[in-house]
Amino acid sequence: MKMDISVVVPLYNEAESLPELYGWIERVMKEHGFSFEVIFVNDGSTDESWNVITELSRKSEHVKGIKFRRNYGKSPALYCGFEQAQGDVVITMDADLQDSPDEIPELYRMIKEDGYDLVSGYKQKRYDPLSKTLPTKLFNATARKISGIKNLHDFNCGLKAYRKAVVKNIEVYGEMHRYIPYLAKNAGFSKIGEKVVQHQARKYGSSKFMGLNRFVNGYLDLLTLWFLSTFGKKPMHVFGFLGSVMFFIGFVSAFCIGADKLWCLINHVPQRLVTDTPFFYIALTMMVIGTQLFLTGFLGDLISRSSMGRNDYQIEEVI
């Protein structure tokens, strides 16, 4: 049976907000006549979140649940939710009630009628503390520059809409949920749009994604993704090239040093030992590093062809 919308909700210790969130989603869906499912992915919560999801599933046939044995993170939760999603349009949102389900109909329209592959929410007016908003602005400016997606202002907004083909053809792992638009672009889905969405103050509990660690890891992940998207399928191109250049410079330098020494010997010109000059060791070091870089590229090629088990997560229960 054809389904209009799948809503994927990754969560960690959000038991208080889940009944209100589902009631809100259900009301919006029924008002607009959408066929839908809501997939809650419980990322190792230690509160009553799973019991709440179980109870919601008893009351509504639209509720599905995935329970991890331990906390893996938001990217693994999205990955497993995307695997289960059946809707023509997949909506992701956070479970803390800061994303408004009232945005769903317009996001759906932009995918189905305007032809977007992905629409990302933009929380233009935020209710987060300054310690979170300032790093976010700097991070998004860097992400726009590196990814080349100039029209997005909020890469990390949890509220996004995807054409079904997008979520079935991208691999979200590690901490790459921040860069799903970049992943989609690299997979060939180039029509990426943005919609200004309402951001609401957190109603229950506190944010699980605050602190310097989140900010630093965001940049490291962005550099990783840039390198993988540029050289991930061809590591030999970068490492082999750098290694060859360094080896060549080192070899030429060593040859010049040797030729100069030989000329001095032939012409009986006094000169100190080759090993007494620092240029000999610099040339030797460059040749060694060049060889190591070349071998690194070769091994990278071998590894890239045999990477397995990257998205192997322990799922305790599925509703």
Short mmCIF file of C-alpha atoms in Angstrom, two decimals:
data_model
loop_
_atom_site.label_atom_id
_atom_site.label_comp_id
_atom_site.label_asym_id
_atom_site.label_seq_id
_atom_site.Cartn_x
_atom_site.Cartn_y
_atom_site.Cartn_z
CA MET A 1 0.00 0.00 0.00
CA LYS A 2 1.32 3.43 -0.95
CA MET A 3 2.18 5.70 1.96
CA ASP A 4 2.53 9.49 1.78
CA ILE A 5 4.81 10.32 4.70
CA SER A 6 7.23 8.60 7.07
CA VAL A 7 8.27 10.64 10.12
CA VAL A 8 11.55 9.47 11.64
CA VAL A 9 12.15 10.64 15.21
CA PRO A 10 15.51 9.79 16.83
CA LEU A 11 15.39 10.21 20.61
CA TYR A 12 17.35 9.84 23.81
CA ASN A 13 15.60 10.26 27.18
CA GLU A 14 12.57 12.18 25.89
CA ALA A 15 9.76 10.22 27.60
CA GLU A 16 7.89 13.35 28.72
CA SER A 17 7.57 14.87 25.27
CA LEU A 18 6.67 11.78 23.21
CA PRO A 19 2.88 11.59 23.83
CA GLU A 20 2.46 15.29 23.05
CA LEU A 21 4.68 15.06 19.97
CA TYR A 22 2.82 12.07 18.54
CA GLY A 23 -0.58 13.65 19.26
CA TRP A 24 0.52 16.77 17.40
CA ILE A 25 1.84 14.79 14.41
CA GLU A 26 -1.32 12.67 14.24
CA ARG A 27 -3.56 15.73 14.33
CA VAL A 28 -1.67 17.41 11.45
CA MET A 29 -1.69 14.23 9.35
CA LYS A 30 -5.42 13.64 9.76
CA GLU A 31 -6.28 17.29 9.04
CA HIS A 32 -4.51 17.02 5.67
CA GLY A 33 -5.55 13.46 4.84
CA PHE A 34 -2.04 11.99 4.71
CA SER A 35 -1.35 8.29 5.05
CA PHE A 36 1.60 8.10 7.41
CA GLU A 37 3.83 6.27 9.86
CA VAL A 38 5.90 7.57 12.76
CA ILE A 39 9.13 5.68 13.44
CA PHE A 40 10.57 6.37 16.89
CA VAL A 41 14.22 5.28 17.20
CA ASN A 42 15.11 4.88 20.87
CA ASP A 43 18.86 5.47 21.05
CA GLY A 44 19.61 3.64 24.31
CA SER A 45 17.41 5.82 26.54
CA THR A 46 17.67 5.18 30.28
CA ASP A 47 14.26 6.69 31.13
CA GLU A 48 10.77 5.41 30.27
CA SER A 49 10.95 6.37 26.58
CA TRP A 50 10.59 2.81 25.26
CA ASN A 51 7.60 2.08 27.50
CA VAL A 52 5.94 5.24 26.19
CA ILE A 53 6.63 4.18 22.57
CA THR A 54 5.24 0.72 23.28
CA GLU A 55 2.07 2.21 24.75
CA LEU A 56 1.66 4.57 21.77
CA SER A 57 2.02 1.62 19.38
CA ARG A 58 -0.80 -0.20 21.19
CA LYS A 59 -3.10 2.76 20.69
CA SER A 60 -2.16 3.59 17.11
CA GLU A 61 -1.29 1.46 14.10
CA HIS A 62 0.80 4.35 12.75
CA VAL A 63 3.50 4.05 15.42
CA LYS A 64 6.63 1.98 14.87
CA GLY A 65 9.62 1.71 17.17
CA ILE A 66 13.26 0.66 17.05
CA LYS A 67 15.15 0.13 20.30
CA PHE A 68 18.97 0.14 20.43
CA ARG A 69 20.67 -1.88 23.16
CA ARG A 70 22.88 1.10 23.95
CA ASN A 71 23.41 4.70 22.94
CA TYR A 72 24.98 4.96 19.47
CA GLY A 73 24.16 8.53 18.47
CA LYS A 74 21.86 10.42 16.16
CA SER A 75 23.38 9.26 12.86
CA PRO A 76 22.91 5.52 13.57
CA ALA A 77 19.35 6.25 14.72
CA LEU A 78 18.58 8.05 11.45
CA TYR A 79 20.25 5.32 9.41
CA CYS A 80 18.05 2.60 10.94
CA GLY A 81 14.96 4.79 10.69
CA PHE A 82 15.64 5.45 7.00
CA GLU A 83 15.95 1.71 6.40
CA GLN A 84 12.44 1.14 7.78
CA ALA A 85 10.76 4.17 6.16
CA GLN A 86 8.12 3.42 3.53
CA GLY A 87 6.65 6.84 2.77
CA ASP A 88 7.13 8.70 -0.51
CA VAL A 89 8.40 11.63 1.57
CA VAL A 90 10.48 11.13 4.71
CA ILE A 91 10.41 13.78 7.42
CA THR A 92 12.94 13.88 10.25
CA MET A 93 12.42 15.84 13.44
CA ASP A 94 13.77 15.93 16.96
CA ALA A 95 11.71 14.57 19.84
CA ASP A 96 12.06 17.59 22.15
CA LEU A 97 9.08 19.55 20.72
CA GLN A 98 11.37 22.28 19.39
CA ASP A 99 10.45 21.22 15.83
CA SER A 100 6.85 21.95 14.85
CA PRO A 101 4.83 19.22 13.05
CA ASP A 102 2.72 22.04 11.57
CA GLU A 103 5.58 22.50 9.07
CA ILE A 104 5.05 19.00 7.60
CA PRO A 105 2.37 19.82 4.96
CA GLU A 106 4.46 22.59 3.36
CA LEU A 107 7.62 20.46 3.44
CA TYR A 108 5.67 17.65 1.76
CA ARG A 109 4.39 20.05 -0.91
CA MET A 110 7.88 21.35 -1.66
CA ILE A 111 9.11 17.79 -2.28
CA LYS A 112 6.10 16.58 -4.30
CA GLU A 113 5.13 19.73 -6.23
CA ASP A 114 8.27 21.89 -6.37
CA GLY A 115 10.45 18.90 -7.18
CA TYR A 116 13.04 19.23 -4.44
CA ASP A 117 15.08 16.19 -3.46
CA LEU A 118 15.70 17.54 0.02
CA VAL A 119 14.33 20.50 1.97
CA SER A 120 16.15 21.60 5.11
CA GLY A 121 14.56 23.64 7.85
CA TYR A 122 16.05 27.00 8.83
CA LYS A 123 15.40 28.14 12.38
CA GLN A 124 15.85 31.83 11.70
CA LYS A 125 14.67 32.83 15.17
CA ARG A 126 16.14 30.54 17.81
CA TYR A 127 15.48 30.07 21.51
CA ASP A 128 18.83 28.43 22.23
CA PRO A 129 21.41 30.04 24.55
CA LEU A 130 24.17 32.23 23.09
CA SER A 131 26.75 29.50 23.80
CA LYS A 132 24.98 27.37 21.20
CA THR A 133 23.87 29.92 18.61
CA LEU A 134 27.24 31.62 18.02
CA PRO A 135 29.21 28.40 17.33
CA THR A 136 26.30 27.24 15.15
CA LYS A 137 26.53 30.35 12.93
CA LEU A 138 30.29 29.93 12.51
CA PHE A 139 29.93 26.23 11.82
CA ASN A 140 27.22 26.75 9.18
CA ALA A 141 29.29 29.40 7.40
CA THR A 142 32.19 26.95 7.15
CA ALA A 143 29.89 24.12 6.01
CA ARG A 144 28.44 26.30 3.22
CA LYS A 145 31.93 27.17 2.00
CA ILE A 146 33.25 23.60 1.96
CA SER A 147 30.12 21.85 0.69
CA GLY A 148 29.31 24.39 -2.01
CA ILE A 149 25.63 24.42 -0.94
CA LYS A 150 25.32 28.18 -0.68
CA ASN A 151 21.58 28.44 -0.01
CA LEU A 152 21.48 26.56 3.32
CA HIS A 153 21.76 28.50 6.57
CA ASP A 154 21.24 25.65 9.05
CA PHE A 155 22.83 22.33 8.10
CA ASN A 156 22.16 20.76 11.49
CA CYS A 157 18.44 21.53 11.74
CA GLY A 158 16.68 18.29 12.73
CA LEU A 159 13.57 19.17 10.73
CA LYS A 160 14.14 18.06 7.13
CA ALA A 161 12.13 16.50 4.31
CA TYR A 162 13.51 14.02 1.79
CA ARG A 163 12.36 12.29 -1.32
CA LYS A 164 12.31 8.56 -0.52
CA ALA A 165 15.06 7.85 -3.06
CA VAL A 166 17.42 10.14 -1.14
CA VAL A 167 17.27 8.31 2.19
CA LYS A 168 17.60 4.95 0.43
CA ASN A 169 20.77 6.01 -1.39
CA ILE A 170 22.83 7.79 1.27
CA GLU A 171 24.77 6.27 4.14
CA VAL A 172 24.57 8.16 7.43
CA TYR A 173 27.18 6.93 9.91
CA GLY A 174 29.39 8.20 12.72
CA GLU A 175 28.34 11.81 13.30
CA MET A 176 27.46 12.61 9.68
CA HIS A 177 23.83 13.58 10.41
CA ARG A 178 25.01 17.21 10.42
CA TYR A 179 25.94 16.91 6.75
CA ILE A 180 23.06 15.01 5.19
CA PRO A 181 22.57 17.74 2.54
CA TYR A 182 26.25 17.33 1.61
CA LEU A 183 25.87 13.54 1.51
CA ALA A 184 22.80 13.91 -0.72
CA LYS A 185 24.65 16.27 -3.05
CA ASN A 186 27.55 13.80 -3.34
CA ALA A 187 25.04 11.04 -4.15
CA GLY A 188 23.71 13.05 -7.10
CA PHE A 189 20.64 14.69 -5.51
CA SER A 190 21.36 18.30 -6.36
CA LYS A 191 17.97 19.99 -5.93
CA ILE A 192 18.30 21.05 -2.31
CA GLY A 193 16.04 23.72 -0.84
CA GLU A 194 15.44 25.49 2.44
CA LYS A 195 12.36 26.55 4.37
CA VAL A 196 12.21 28.94 7.30
CA VAL A 197 10.62 26.97 10.15
CA GLN A 198 9.38 27.81 13.60
CA HIS A 199 11.74 27.06 16.48
CA GLN A 200 10.13 26.55 19.87
CA ALA A 201 11.67 26.77 23.31
CA ARG A 202 12.42 23.39 24.89
CA LYS A 203 9.47 22.33 27.06
CA TYR A 204 10.94 19.36 28.96
CA GLY A 205 14.47 18.55 30.17
CA SER A 206 17.65 19.96 28.67
CA SER A 207 19.53 19.63 25.38
CA LYS A 208 21.61 16.47 24.92
CA PHE A 209 23.87 18.09 22.31
CA MET A 210 25.55 21.03 24.05
CA GLY A 211 29.20 21.82 24.76
CA LEU A 212 32.58 22.33 23.12
CA ASN A 213 32.86 18.66 22.16
CA ARG A 214 29.92 19.00 19.75
CA PHE A 215 31.48 22.08 18.12
CA VAL A 216 34.97 20.57 17.68
CA ASN A 217 33.62 17.22 16.42
CA GLY A 218 31.47 19.06 13.88
CA TYR A 219 34.53 20.55 12.20
CA LEU A 220 36.46 17.28 12.29
CA ASP A 221 33.53 15.46 10.69
CA LEU A 222 33.23 18.16 8.02
CA LEU A 223 36.91 17.80 7.10
CA THR A 224 36.49 14.02 7.00
CA LEU A 225 33.48 14.27 4.71
CA TRP A 226 35.24 16.76 2.43
CA PHE A 227 38.23 14.45 2.10
CA LEU A 228 36.06 11.36 1.57
CA SER A 229 33.90 13.07 -1.04
CA THR A 230 36.99 14.34 -2.86
CA PHE A 231 39.41 11.46 -2.48
CA GLY A 232 37.45 8.68 -0.72
CA LYS A 233 37.14 6.59 -3.86
CA LYS A 234 40.65 7.42 -5.05
CA PRO A 235 43.02 7.87 -2.06
CA MET A 236 45.96 6.95 -4.28
CA HIS A 237 45.38 10.17 -6.23
CA VAL A 238 46.24 12.40 -3.28
CA PHE A 239 48.66 10.26 -1.27
CA GLY A 240 50.35 8.84 -4.35
CA PHE A 241 50.78 12.29 -5.85
CA LEU A 242 52.19 13.85 -2.67
CA GLY A 243 54.43 10.85 -2.09
CA SER A 244 55.76 10.94 -5.63
CA VAL A 245 56.48 14.68 -5.45
CA MET A 246 58.30 14.38 -2.12
CA PHE A 247 60.29 11.34 -3.26
CA PHE A 248 61.27 13.09 -6.50
CA ILE A 249 62.45 16.25 -4.70
CA GLY A 250 64.38 14.16 -2.17
CA PHE A 251 65.95 12.02 -4.89
CA VAL A 252 67.01 15.04 -6.98
CA SER A 253 68.47 16.71 -3.87
CA ALA A 254 70.41 13.56 -2.93
CA PHE A 255 71.63 13.22 -6.52
CA CYS A 256 72.87 16.84 -6.54
CA ILE A 257 74.67 16.35 -3.24
CA GLY A 258 76.31 13.18 -4.56
CA ALA A 259 77.27 14.79 -7.88
CA ASP A 260 78.81 17.76 -6.10
CA LYS A 261 80.85 15.44 -3.87
CA LEU A 262 82.02 13.41 -6.89
CA TRP A 263 83.07 16.57 -8.77
CA CYS A 264 85.12 17.72 -5.78
CA LEU A 265 86.86 14.33 -5.54
CA ILE A 266 87.72 14.30 -9.25
CA ASN A 267 89.12 17.83 -9.13
CA HIS A 268 90.85 17.32 -5.75
CA VAL A 269 88.84 20.10 -4.16
CA PRO A 270 88.70 19.72 -0.33
CA GLN A 271 85.15 19.27 0.98
CA ARG A 272 83.59 17.97 4.19
CA LEU A 273 81.78 14.64 4.38
CA VAL A 274 78.34 14.35 2.80
CA THR A 275 76.92 13.25 6.16
CA ASP A 276 78.16 16.47 7.78
CA THR A 277 75.68 18.59 5.83
CA PRO A 278 72.00 18.86 6.91
CA PHE A 279 70.84 18.80 3.28
CA PHE A 280 71.74 15.11 3.05
CA TYR A 281 69.39 14.22 5.92
CA ILE A 282 66.63 16.48 4.59
CA ALA A 283 66.84 14.75 1.20
CA LEU A 284 66.87 11.30 2.83
CA THR A 285 63.87 12.18 5.04
CA MET A 286 61.87 13.43 2.05
CA MET A 287 62.52 10.19 0.17
CA VAL A 288 61.41 8.10 3.17
CA ILE A 289 58.25 10.20 3.75
CA GLY A 290 57.48 10.14 0.03
CA THR A 291 57.67 6.34 0.02
CA GLN A 292 55.42 6.15 3.10
CA LEU A 293 52.80 8.46 1.57
CA PHE A 294 52.80 6.41 -1.63
CA LEU A 295 52.25 3.20 0.36
CA THR A 296 49.51 4.93 2.39
CA GLY A 297 47.65 5.70 -0.83
CA PHE A 298 48.05 2.12 -2.01
CA LEU A 299 46.72 0.72 1.30
CA GLY A 300 43.89 3.28 1.27
CA ASP A 301 42.80 1.98 -2.14
CA LEU A 302 42.74 -1.58 -0.83
CA ILE A 303 40.77 -0.62 2.30
CA SER A 304 38.22 1.47 0.41
CA ARG A 305 37.33 -1.60 -1.64
CA SER A 306 36.67 -3.83 1.38
CA SER A 307 35.01 -1.68 4.09
CA MET A 308 32.29 -3.71 5.85
CA GLY A 309 30.26 -3.56 9.05
CA ARG A 310 30.32 0.23 9.38
CA ASN A 311 26.59 0.31 10.12
CA ASP A 312 26.24 -2.78 12.27
CA TYR A 313 24.16 -1.77 15.31
CA GLN A 314 22.68 -3.95 18.04
CA ILE A 315 18.89 -3.61 17.90
CA GLU A 316 17.14 -5.07 20.93
CA GLU A 317 13.54 -4.81 19.76
CA VAL A 318 11.44 -3.61 16.84
CA ILE A 319 7.74 -2.71 16.98
#
